[in-house]
Short mmCIF file of C-alpha atoms in Angstrom, two decimals:
data_model
loop_
_atom_site.label_atom_id
_atom_site.label_comp_id
_atom_site.label_asym_id
_atom_site.label_seq_id
_atom_site.Cartn_x
_atom_site.Cartn_y
_atom_site.Cartn_z
CA MET A 31 -3.65 -10.69 12.52
CA ALA A 32 -6.70 -12.89 11.94
CA ILE A 33 -5.71 -16.26 10.55
CA GLY A 34 -8.88 -16.84 8.49
CA LYS A 35 -8.03 -14.00 6.12
CA TRP A 36 -4.55 -15.38 5.51
CA ILE A 37 -5.89 -18.90 4.92
CA GLY A 38 -8.49 -17.59 2.48
CA ALA A 39 -5.94 -15.48 0.63
CA PHE A 40 -3.33 -18.22 0.34
CA PHE A 41 -5.68 -20.92 -0.91
CA GLY A 42 -7.33 -18.43 -3.20
CA ILE A 43 -3.94 -17.87 -4.85
CA LEU A 44 -3.38 -21.60 -5.21
CA ASN A 45 -6.75 -22.16 -6.88
CA GLY A 46 -7.74 -18.94 -8.56
CA GLY A 47 -4.74 -16.77 -9.25
CA VAL A 48 -4.39 -13.25 -7.96
CA ILE A 49 -8.11 -12.54 -8.22
CA GLY A 50 -8.80 -15.82 -6.45
CA GLY A 51 -6.48 -14.63 -3.72
CA LEU A 52 -8.39 -11.41 -3.25
CA ALA A 53 -11.67 -13.33 -3.25
CA GLY A 54 -10.23 -15.84 -0.81
CA TYR A 55 -9.15 -13.00 1.41
CA ALA A 56 -12.70 -11.70 1.48
CA LEU A 57 -14.02 -15.16 2.36
CA GLY A 58 -11.42 -15.42 5.08
CA ALA A 59 -12.57 -12.09 6.48
CA LEU A 60 -16.13 -13.41 6.63
CA PHE A 61 -14.85 -16.48 8.44
CA ASP A 62 -13.11 -14.34 11.04
CA SER A 63 -16.22 -12.20 11.51
CA PHE A 64 -18.26 -15.37 12.07
CA VAL A 65 -15.78 -16.58 14.66
CA ASP A 66 -15.84 -13.21 16.42
CA GLU A 67 -19.64 -13.12 16.45
CA SER A 68 -19.75 -16.69 17.78
CA LYS A 69 -17.44 -15.67 20.61
CA ASP A 70 -19.67 -12.71 21.38
CA GLY A 71 -22.69 -14.99 21.45
CA LYS A 72 -21.03 -17.42 23.84
CA SER A 73 -20.10 -14.57 26.14
CA SER A 74 -23.71 -13.40 26.30
CA GLU A 75 -24.87 -16.91 27.22
CA TYR A 76 -22.85 -16.68 30.38
CA GLY A 77 -24.27 -13.31 31.38
CA SER A 78 -21.42 -11.12 30.16
CA SER A 79 -23.05 -9.49 27.13
CA ALA A 80 -21.40 -6.28 26.01
CA SER A 81 -23.21 -2.97 26.01
CA ASP A 82 -24.32 -1.44 22.71
CA SER A 83 -21.37 0.93 22.84
CA ASN A 84 -18.94 -1.95 23.37
CA ARG A 85 -20.46 -3.88 20.47
CA ALA A 86 -20.19 -0.82 18.25
CA TYR A 87 -16.55 -0.45 19.29
CA ASP A 88 -15.86 -4.11 18.50
CA SER A 89 -17.51 -3.73 15.11
CA SER A 90 -15.36 -0.70 14.37
CA GLN A 91 -12.26 -2.59 15.44
CA ARG A 92 -13.10 -5.52 13.15
CA ARG A 93 -13.72 -3.15 10.26
CA GLN A 94 -10.37 -1.46 10.82
CA GLU A 95 -8.64 -4.82 11.04
CA GLY A 96 -10.27 -5.79 7.75
CA GLU A 97 -9.00 -2.59 6.10
CA ARG A 98 -5.53 -3.13 7.52
CA ASN A 99 -5.26 -6.75 6.41
CA GLY A 100 -6.77 -5.88 3.03
CA PHE A 101 -4.10 -3.21 2.61
CA LEU A 102 -1.41 -5.71 3.56
CA PHE A 103 -2.54 -8.41 1.14
CA SER A 104 -2.90 -5.86 -1.68
CA LEU A 105 0.61 -4.64 -0.89
CA LEU A 106 1.97 -8.18 -1.19
CA VAL A 107 0.32 -8.79 -4.57
CA LEU A 108 1.49 -5.49 -6.04
CA SER A 109 4.96 -5.89 -4.53
CA ALA A 110 5.33 -9.22 -6.32
CA HIS A 111 4.39 -7.41 -9.54
CA VAL A 112 6.91 -4.55 -9.17
CA ILE A 113 9.77 -6.70 -7.84
CA GLN A 114 9.59 -8.80 -11.03
CA ALA A 115 9.12 -5.81 -13.37
CA ASP A 116 12.75 -5.95 -14.55
CA GLY A 117 12.73 -9.74 -14.89
CA LYS A 118 14.84 -10.22 -11.76
CA ILE A 119 14.15 -10.77 -8.07
CA MET A 120 16.63 -8.49 -6.32
CA HIS A 121 17.82 -9.34 -2.81
CA SER A 122 17.72 -5.66 -1.85
CA GLU A 123 14.07 -5.35 -2.89
CA MET A 124 13.06 -8.43 -0.92
CA ASN A 125 14.92 -7.06 2.11
CA TYR A 126 13.02 -3.79 1.75
CA LEU A 127 9.74 -5.72 1.74
CA ARG A 128 10.77 -7.79 4.77
CA ALA A 129 11.85 -4.70 6.70
CA PHE A 130 8.59 -2.91 5.96
CA LEU A 131 6.50 -5.94 6.96
CA ARG A 132 8.49 -6.34 10.16
CA GLN A 133 8.30 -2.68 11.15
CA THR A 134 4.68 -2.15 10.14
CA PHE A 135 2.91 -5.47 10.72
CA GLY A 136 5.18 -7.51 12.98
CA GLU A 137 7.43 -10.56 12.71
CA GLN A 138 4.60 -12.97 11.91
CA ALA A 139 3.76 -10.94 8.81
CA VAL A 140 7.34 -11.34 7.54
CA THR A 141 7.07 -15.13 7.41
CA GLN A 142 3.50 -15.24 6.14
CA GLY A 143 3.94 -12.36 3.71
CA GLU A 144 7.17 -13.62 2.19
CA GLY A 145 5.59 -17.04 1.71
CA ILE A 146 2.69 -15.51 -0.23
CA VAL A 147 5.02 -13.37 -2.37
CA LEU A 148 7.18 -16.38 -3.24
CA ARG A 149 4.05 -18.32 -4.20
CA LEU A 150 3.05 -15.42 -6.44
CA PHE A 151 6.45 -15.54 -8.12
CA GLU A 152 5.89 -19.22 -8.84
CA TYR A 153 2.40 -18.54 -10.14
CA ARG A 154 3.69 -15.95 -12.63
CA LYS A 155 6.48 -18.24 -13.78
CA ALA A 156 4.10 -21.16 -14.28
CA HIS A 157 1.31 -19.25 -16.05
CA GLY A 158 3.21 -16.58 -17.98
CA ASP A 159 3.24 -12.80 -18.08
CA SER A 160 0.07 -12.45 -20.14
CA LEU A 161 -2.20 -14.16 -17.62
CA TRP A 162 -0.37 -12.53 -14.71
CA ASN A 163 -0.85 -9.05 -16.13
CA SER A 164 -4.53 -9.67 -16.78
CA GLN A 165 -4.90 -10.82 -13.16
CA ILE A 166 -3.14 -7.70 -11.89
CA GLN A 167 -5.40 -5.51 -14.02
CA ALA A 168 -8.52 -7.18 -12.66
CA ALA A 169 -7.21 -7.02 -9.09
CA CYS A 170 -6.44 -3.31 -9.36
CA ARG A 171 -9.88 -2.59 -10.77
CA GLU A 172 -11.39 -4.27 -7.73
CA LEU A 173 -9.13 -2.33 -5.39
CA SER A 174 -9.85 0.99 -7.07
CA SER A 175 -13.52 0.69 -6.21
CA ALA A 176 -13.09 -0.76 -2.72
CA MET A 177 -10.07 1.09 -1.28
CA PRO A 178 -10.03 4.80 -0.28
CA GLU A 179 -7.74 7.08 -2.27
CA GLY A 180 -5.44 7.70 0.70
CA HIS A 181 -4.84 3.97 1.09
CA ARG A 182 -4.14 3.57 -2.64
CA LEU A 183 -1.66 6.43 -2.56
CA GLN A 184 0.16 4.81 0.35
CA LEU A 185 0.39 1.58 -1.66
CA ILE A 186 2.00 3.48 -4.54
CA ALA A 187 4.47 5.14 -2.15
CA PHE A 188 5.54 1.71 -0.91
CA LEU A 189 5.94 0.36 -4.45
CA CYS A 190 8.17 3.32 -5.27
CA GLY A 191 10.24 2.48 -2.19
CA ILE A 192 10.73 -1.05 -3.51
CA ALA A 193 11.85 0.28 -6.90
CA LYS A 194 14.46 2.50 -5.23
CA ALA A 195 15.70 -0.18 -2.81
CA ASP A 196 18.63 -1.31 -4.96
CA GLY A 197 19.86 2.24 -5.58
CA ARG A 198 18.58 2.55 -9.14
CA VAL A 199 15.17 2.74 -10.75
CA LEU A 200 14.80 1.02 -14.12
CA PRO A 201 12.38 2.15 -16.83
CA SER A 202 10.53 -1.17 -16.55
CA GLU A 203 9.89 -0.50 -12.86
CA VAL A 204 8.65 3.02 -13.56
CA ASP A 205 6.35 1.68 -16.27
CA ALA A 206 4.98 -0.99 -13.93
CA ILE A 207 4.22 1.52 -11.15
CA ARG A 208 2.71 4.06 -13.55
CA THR A 209 0.46 1.33 -14.95
CA VAL A 210 -0.64 0.33 -11.44
CA CYS A 211 -1.42 3.99 -10.74
CA LEU A 212 -3.73 4.19 -13.74
CA LEU A 213 -5.41 0.89 -12.85
CA LEU A 214 -6.01 2.21 -9.31
CA GLN A 215 -7.51 5.39 -10.81
CA ILE A 216 -4.56 7.52 -9.68
CA ASP A 217 -2.73 9.96 -11.95
CA ALA A 218 0.34 8.20 -13.37
CA GLY A 219 2.41 11.28 -12.54
CA VAL A 220 2.13 10.34 -8.85
CA ALA A 221 4.69 7.58 -9.52
CA ASP A 222 7.23 10.16 -10.73
CA GLN A 223 6.49 12.38 -7.72
CA TYR A 224 6.94 9.59 -5.18
CA LEU A 225 10.08 8.28 -6.88
CA ALA A 226 11.63 11.72 -6.32
CA LEU A 227 10.86 11.69 -2.58
CA GLY A 228 13.92 11.73 -0.35
CA GLY A 229 16.08 13.50 -2.91
CA SER A 230 18.22 16.51 -2.06
CA SER A 231 18.31 18.50 -5.30
CA LEU A 232 16.07 21.34 -6.36
CA ASP A 233 15.16 19.44 -9.53
CA GLU A 234 13.91 16.52 -7.45
CA ALA A 235 11.94 18.93 -5.26
CA TYR A 236 10.08 20.21 -8.33
CA ARG A 237 9.42 16.63 -9.39
CA VAL A 238 7.88 15.88 -5.99
CA LEU A 239 5.44 18.75 -6.50
CA GLY A 240 4.82 17.66 -10.08
CA LEU A 241 6.01 20.99 -11.46
CA SER A 242 8.67 22.47 -13.71
CA PRO A 243 10.99 25.27 -12.49
CA SER A 244 9.01 27.68 -14.67
CA ALA A 245 5.91 27.29 -12.48
CA THR A 246 4.59 30.42 -10.83
CA ASP A 247 4.69 30.93 -7.07
CA GLU A 248 0.93 30.45 -6.93
CA GLU A 249 1.21 27.17 -8.84
CA VAL A 250 3.82 26.01 -6.32
CA ARG A 251 1.55 26.88 -3.39
CA ARG A 252 -1.43 25.20 -5.02
CA ALA A 253 0.52 22.02 -5.85
CA TYR A 254 1.82 21.80 -2.29
CA ARG A 255 -1.65 22.27 -0.77
CA ASP A 256 -3.00 19.54 -3.06
CA LEU A 257 -0.24 17.14 -1.96
CA VAL A 258 -0.94 17.85 1.71
CA ARG A 259 -4.63 17.21 1.21
CA LYS A 260 -4.09 13.89 -0.57
CA ASN A 261 -1.19 12.59 1.53
CA HIS A 262 -2.06 13.69 5.05
CA PRO A 263 -1.31 10.86 7.51
CA ASP A 264 -4.83 11.02 8.91
CA ARG A 265 -6.09 9.58 5.62
CA VAL A 266 -4.55 6.21 6.55
CA ALA A 267 -5.32 6.37 10.28
CA THR A 268 -7.66 3.35 10.12
CA LEU A 269 -4.77 1.19 8.87
CA GLY A 270 -2.97 1.50 12.21
CA GLU A 271 -0.46 3.81 13.80
CA ASP A 272 2.51 2.11 12.15
CA VAL A 273 1.14 2.71 8.65
CA ARG A 274 0.32 6.26 9.71
CA GLU A 275 3.96 6.69 10.76
CA ALA A 276 5.06 5.63 7.26
CA ALA A 277 2.68 8.26 5.87
CA LYS A 278 4.23 10.84 8.22
CA ILE A 279 7.66 10.12 6.75
CA LYS A 280 6.24 10.61 3.25
CA MET A 281 4.63 13.89 4.35
CA GLN A 282 7.93 15.10 5.84
CA GLU A 283 9.70 14.38 2.56
CA ILE A 284 7.03 16.39 0.75
CA ASN A 285 7.58 19.24 3.22
CA ASP A 286 11.34 19.05 2.66
CA ALA A 287 10.82 19.38 -1.10
CA LYS A 288 8.51 22.35 -0.58
CA ASP A 289 11.02 24.03 1.74
CA ARG A 290 13.82 23.73 -0.86
CA ILE A 291 11.65 25.36 -3.50
CA TYR A 292 10.41 28.10 -1.16
CA LYS A 293 13.97 28.87 -0.08
CA ALA A 294 15.23 29.02 -3.68
CA ARG A 295 12.41 31.39 -4.60
CA GLY A 296 12.58 33.51 -1.43
CA MET A 297 8.96 32.66 -0.66
#
């Protein structure tokens, strides 16, 4: 995990709020690219220049790392928003965040990520909800234009996981996630669908597909196909295999919901 991006993000938060953090992240990414290019240049001076194909591969790797770290920092900012939606910082929700960071990005991300989230909590407390919410709105508008839909959907899925971490989902948390959906140019109903993932009832299965029990068989098939298209794990492949694995779990839960409905209908 390139250190320049983390430095840029952290000092951006200190000096410019959430938007400053995103801008700082971008500056940090440029710093890391400069360092990488300098290393490449030094290598060529000593007669070990890479072939065009190797350089193209390195460029692709740096781009993927940028997408991955951008996803991570966006996740931290939005997590801080949802965790505080009910006015409390729940231990279970923080543990969920730590576990996800550990499993998906490694132990270093737990320490660095938690530090950034705690700093965001302090920022909101010091500056008030009005400024915080305006920063979140601006940040989401930036993300909506820069981040692919599949990545944005995976962010929403994670935020729904945080909301469910303490065993109950409060209206304030639902409202916060639905608002983030709209700001990210995603249908707000996606929040309700993802919050129903992992359930065992037929009613929850219909919620996952975004349908009522009165839907026709063709509407069920069409809704399922649309979910597969939007949530296929390959759509987050550039974020790394661990994020793709999280998307696979989400896809399996969608399949489980579909299977319950198909079985009930004899389809």
